[in-house]
JSON list of C-alpha atoms in Angstrom, two decimals:
[
{"chain": "M", "resi": 1, "resn": "MET", "atom": "CA", "xyz": [97.31, 191.16, 147.94]},
{"chain": "M", "resi": 2, "resn": "ALA", "atom": "CA", "xyz": [95.52, 188.84, 145.52]},
{"chain": "M", "resi": 3, "resn": "ARG", "atom": "CA", "xyz": [97.65, 186.88, 143.07]},
{"chain": "M", "resi": 4, "resn": "VAL", "atom": "CA", "xyz": [97.05, 187.35, 139.38]},
{"chain": "M", "resi": 5, "resn": "PRO", "atom": "CA", "xyz": [96.73, 183.91, 137.76]},
{"chain": "M", "resi": 6, "resn": "SER", "atom": "CA", "xyz": [99.54, 183.03, 135.38]},
{"chain": "M", "resi": 7, "resn": "ALA", "atom": "CA", "xyz": [96.93, 182.42, 132.67]},
{"chain": "M", "resi": 8, "resn": "VAL", "atom": "CA", "xyz": [95.95, 186.10, 132.87]},
{"chain": "M", "resi": 9, "resn": "VAL", "atom": "CA", "xyz": [99.59, 187.24, 132.83]},
{"chain": "M", "resi": 10, "resn": "ALA", "atom": "CA", "xyz": [100.42, 185.13, 129.78]},
{"chain": "M", "resi": 11, "resn": "ALA", "atom": "CA", "xyz": [97.31, 186.07, 127.80]},
{"chain": "M", "resi": 12, "resn": "GLY", "atom": "CA", "xyz": [97.76, 189.70, 128.80]},
{"chain": "M", "resi": 13, "resn": "GLY", "atom": "CA", "xyz": [101.34, 189.62, 127.54]},
{"chain": "M", "resi": 14, "resn": "LEU", "atom": "CA", "xyz": [100.29, 188.36, 124.12]},
{"chain": "M", "resi": 15, "resn": "VAL", "atom": "CA", "xyz": [97.36, 190.76, 123.76]},
{"chain": "M", "resi": 16, "resn": "GLY", "atom": "CA", "xyz": [99.17, 193.67, 125.41]},
{"chain": "M", "resi": 17, "resn": "GLY", "atom": "CA", "xyz": [102.34, 193.16, 123.42]},
{"chain": "M", "resi": 18, "resn": "TYR", "atom": "CA", "xyz": [100.44, 193.24, 120.15]},
{"chain": "M", "resi": 19, "resn": "GLY", "atom": "CA", "xyz": [98.33, 196.21, 121.25]},
{"chain": "M", "resi": 20, "resn": "VAL", "atom": "CA", "xyz": [101.34, 198.26, 122.32]},
{"chain": "M", "resi": 21, "resn": "ALA", "atom": "CA", "xyz": [103.21, 197.46, 119.09]},
{"chain": "M", "resi": 22, "resn": "ARG", "atom": "CA", "xyz": [100.21, 198.35, 116.97]},
{"chain": "M", "resi": 23, "resn": "TRP", "atom": "CA", "xyz": [99.22, 201.56, 118.73]},
{"chain": "M", "resi": 24, "resn": "THR", "atom": "CA", "xyz": [102.71, 202.97, 119.24]},
{"chain": "M", "resi": 25, "resn": "LYS", "atom": "CA", "xyz": [104.00, 201.68, 115.88]},
{"chain": "M", "resi": 26, "resn": "LYS", "atom": "CA", "xyz": [107.10, 200.51, 117.79]},
{"chain": "M", "resi": 27, "resn": "ARG", "atom": "CA", "xyz": [107.52, 196.76, 117.49]},
{"chain": "M", "resi": 28, "resn": "GLN", "atom": "CA", "xyz": [110.36, 196.77, 120.00]},
{"chain": "M", "resi": 29, "resn": "LEU", "atom": "CA", "xyz": [108.12, 198.25, 122.67]},
{"chain": "M", "resi": 30, "resn": "GLY", "atom": "CA", "xyz": [105.49, 195.58, 122.02]},
{"chain": "M", "resi": 31, "resn": "GLY", "atom": "CA", "xyz": [108.23, 192.97, 122.18]},
{"chain": "M", "resi": 32, "resn": "ALA", "atom": "CA", "xyz": [109.32, 194.31, 125.56]},
{"chain": "M", "resi": 33, "resn": "VAL", "atom": "CA", "xyz": [105.77, 193.96, 126.90]},
{"chain": "M", "resi": 34, "resn": "LEU", "atom": "CA", "xyz": [105.61, 190.43, 125.50]},
{"chain": "M", "resi": 35, "resn": "ALA", "atom": "CA", "xyz": [108.97, 189.50, 127.06]},
{"chain": "M", "resi": 36, "resn": "VAL", "atom": "CA", "xyz": [108.27, 190.96, 130.50]},
{"chain": "M", "resi": 37, "resn": "ALA", "atom": "CA", "xyz": [104.89, 189.26, 130.74]},
{"chain": "M", "resi": 38, "resn": "GLY", "atom": "CA", "xyz": [106.37, 186.00, 129.48]},
{"chain": "M", "resi": 39, "resn": "ALA", "atom": "CA", "xyz": [109.13, 186.12, 132.08]},
{"chain": "M", "resi": 40, "resn": "ALA", "atom": "CA", "xyz": [106.62, 186.88, 134.85]},
{"chain": "M", "resi": 41, "resn": "ALA", "atom": "CA", "xyz": [104.38, 184.02, 133.74]},
{"chain": "M", "resi": 42, "resn": "ALA", "atom": "CA", "xyz": [107.35, 181.64, 133.50]},
{"chain": "M", "resi": 43, "resn": "GLN", "atom": "CA", "xyz": [108.33, 182.49, 137.06]},
{"chain": "M", "resi": 44, "resn": "GLN", "atom": "CA", "xyz": [104.82, 181.68, 138.24]},
{"chain": "M", "resi": 45, "resn": "TRP", "atom": "CA", "xyz": [104.73, 178.47, 136.19]},
{"chain": "M", "resi": 46, "resn": "ARG", "atom": "CA", "xyz": [108.01, 177.32, 137.70]},
{"chain": "M", "resi": 47, "resn": "ALA", "atom": "CA", "xyz": [106.84, 178.05, 141.24]},
{"chain": "M", "resi": 48, "resn": "ARG", "atom": "CA", "xyz": [103.45, 176.38, 140.79]},
{"chain": "M", "resi": 49, "resn": "ALA", "atom": "CA", "xyz": [104.15, 173.46, 138.46]},
{"chain": "M", "resi": 50, "resn": "GLY", "atom": "CA", "xyz": [107.92, 172.92, 138.28]},
{"chain": "M", "resi": 51, "resn": "SER", "atom": "CA", "xyz": [110.65, 173.50, 135.75]},
{"chain": "M", "resi": 52, "resn": "LYS", "atom": "CA", "xyz": [109.49, 171.01, 133.11]},
{"chain": "M", "resi": 53, "resn": "ALA", "atom": "CA", "xyz": [105.99, 172.46, 133.02]},
{"chain": "M", "resi": 54, "resn": "ALA", "atom": "CA", "xyz": [107.42, 176.00, 132.95]},
{"chain": "M", "resi": 55, "resn": "GLY", "atom": "CA", "xyz": [109.60, 175.05, 129.99]},
{"chain": "M", "resi": 56, "resn": "ALA", "atom": "CA", "xyz": [106.68, 173.53, 128.11]},
{"chain": "M", "resi": 57, "resn": "LEU", "atom": "CA", "xyz": [104.41, 176.50, 128.81]},
{"chain": "M", "resi": 58, "resn": "SER", "atom": "CA", "xyz": [107.17, 178.95, 127.84]},
{"chain": "M", "resi": 59, "resn": "ALA", "atom": "CA", "xyz": [107.59, 177.09, 124.56]},
{"chain": "M", "resi": 60, "resn": "ALA", "atom": "CA", "xyz": [103.83, 177.28, 124.03]},
{"chain": "M", "resi": 61, "resn": "TYR", "atom": "CA", "xyz": [103.93, 181.04, 124.73]},
{"chain": "M", "resi": 62, "resn": "VAL", "atom": "CA", "xyz": [106.65, 181.59, 122.11]},
{"chain": "M", "resi": 63, "resn": "ALA", "atom": "CA", "xyz": [104.91, 179.27, 119.64]},
{"chain": "M", "resi": 64, "resn": "ALA", "atom": "CA", "xyz": [101.66, 181.18, 120.14]},
{"chain": "M", "resi": 65, "resn": "PHE", "atom": "CA", "xyz": [103.42, 184.45, 119.37]},
{"chain": "M", "resi": 66, "resn": "ALA", "atom": "CA", "xyz": [105.02, 183.00, 116.25]},
{"chain": "M", "resi": 67, "resn": "GLY", "atom": "CA", "xyz": [101.87, 181.18, 115.18]},
{"chain": "M", "resi": 68, "resn": "SER", "atom": "CA", "xyz": [99.72, 184.27, 115.46]},
{"chain": "M", "resi": 69, "resn": "HIS", "atom": "CA", "xyz": [101.48, 185.80, 112.46]},
{"chain": "M", "resi": 70, "resn": "PRO", "atom": "CA", "xyz": [100.46, 183.27, 109.79]},
{"chain": "M", "resi": 71, "resn": "LEU", "atom": "CA", "xyz": [97.08, 182.84, 111.48]},
{"chain": "M", "resi": 72, "resn": "ALA", "atom": "CA", "xyz": [96.49, 186.59, 111.18]},
{"chain": "M", "resi": 73, "resn": "LYS", "atom": "CA", "xyz": [96.72, 186.33, 107.41]},
{"chain": "M", "resi": 74, "resn": "LYS", "atom": "CA", "xyz": [93.75, 183.96, 107.46]},
{"chain": "M", "resi": 75, "resn": "VAL", "atom": "CA", "xyz": [91.49, 185.37, 110.18]},
{"chain": "M", "resi": 76, "resn": "GLY", "atom": "CA", "xyz": [92.78, 188.90, 110.86]},
{"chain": "M", "resi": 77, "resn": "ALA", "atom": "CA", "xyz": [95.22, 190.25, 113.41]},
{"chain": "M", "resi": 78, "resn": "TRP", "atom": "CA", "xyz": [93.02, 190.71, 116.48]},
{"chain": "M", "resi": 79, "resn": "PRO", "atom": "CA", "xyz": [91.18, 187.39, 116.13]},
{"chain": "M", "resi": 80, "resn": "ALA", "atom": "CA", "xyz": [94.52, 185.62, 115.75]},
{"chain": "M", "resi": 81, "resn": "VAL", "atom": "CA", "xyz": [95.99, 187.30, 118.82]},
{"chain": "M", "resi": 82, "resn": "PHE", "atom": "CA", "xyz": [92.90, 186.60, 120.93]},
{"chain": "M", "resi": 83, "resn": "GLY", "atom": "CA", "xyz": [92.83, 183.00, 119.71]},
{"chain": "M", "resi": 84, "resn": "VAL", "atom": "CA", "xyz": [96.42, 182.20, 120.61]},
{"chain": "M", "resi": 85, "resn": "ALA", "atom": "CA", "xyz": [96.14, 184.14, 123.88]},
{"chain": "M", "resi": 86, "resn": "GLY", "atom": "CA", "xyz": [93.11, 182.03, 124.80]},
{"chain": "M", "resi": 87, "resn": "ALA", "atom": "CA", "xyz": [94.94, 178.83, 123.96]},
{"chain": "M", "resi": 88, "resn": "VAL", "atom": "CA", "xyz": [97.93, 179.80, 126.11]},
{"chain": "M", "resi": 89, "resn": "ALA", "atom": "CA", "xyz": [95.65, 180.90, 128.94]},
{"chain": "M", "resi": 90, "resn": "LEU", "atom": "CA", "xyz": [93.81, 177.58, 128.85]},
{"chain": "M", "resi": 91, "resn": "ALA", "atom": "CA", "xyz": [97.05, 175.59, 128.88]},
{"chain": "M", "resi": 92, "resn": "SER", "atom": "CA", "xyz": [98.42, 177.74, 131.69]},
{"chain": "M", "resi": 93, "resn": "TRP", "atom": "CA", "xyz": [95.30, 177.29, 133.77]},
{"chain": "M", "resi": 94, "resn": "ALA", "atom": "CA", "xyz": [95.25, 173.53, 133.19]},
{"chain": "M", "resi": 95, "resn": "VAL", "atom": "CA", "xyz": [98.92, 173.02, 134.08]},
{"chain": "M", "resi": 96, "resn": "ALA", "atom": "CA", "xyz": [99.67, 175.67, 136.71]},
{"chain": "M", "resi": 97, "resn": "ASP", "atom": "CA", "xyz": [96.64, 177.60, 137.95]},
{"chain": "M", "resi": 98, "resn": "ARG", "atom": "CA", "xyz": [93.93, 175.00, 138.40]},
{"chain": "M", "resi": 99, "resn": "ASN", "atom": "CA", "xyz": [95.31, 173.67, 141.68]},
{"chain": "M", "resi": 100, "resn": "ALA", "atom": "CA", "xyz": [96.91, 176.88, 142.93]}
]
């Protein structure tokens, strides 16, 4: 079975978490999607790049989630979510996926 790159898992968690929360109108459900994807990505980061890199990427994931809220007030919700998801995906690829 082909492995899904951690960059895709992390970006998918941010986009999917927001999408689920928006479409179901249940923030907790979106948060669950965000958390599960974040945990799966962190596990991949740890296996591929070590604990320090996994910690840094996990912090970036949480910061992206938090940062998307004020950014959304300036550029709109979906552009903000896609922007931070892209940033996390790029960081994830650079640190963990590029050499995998």
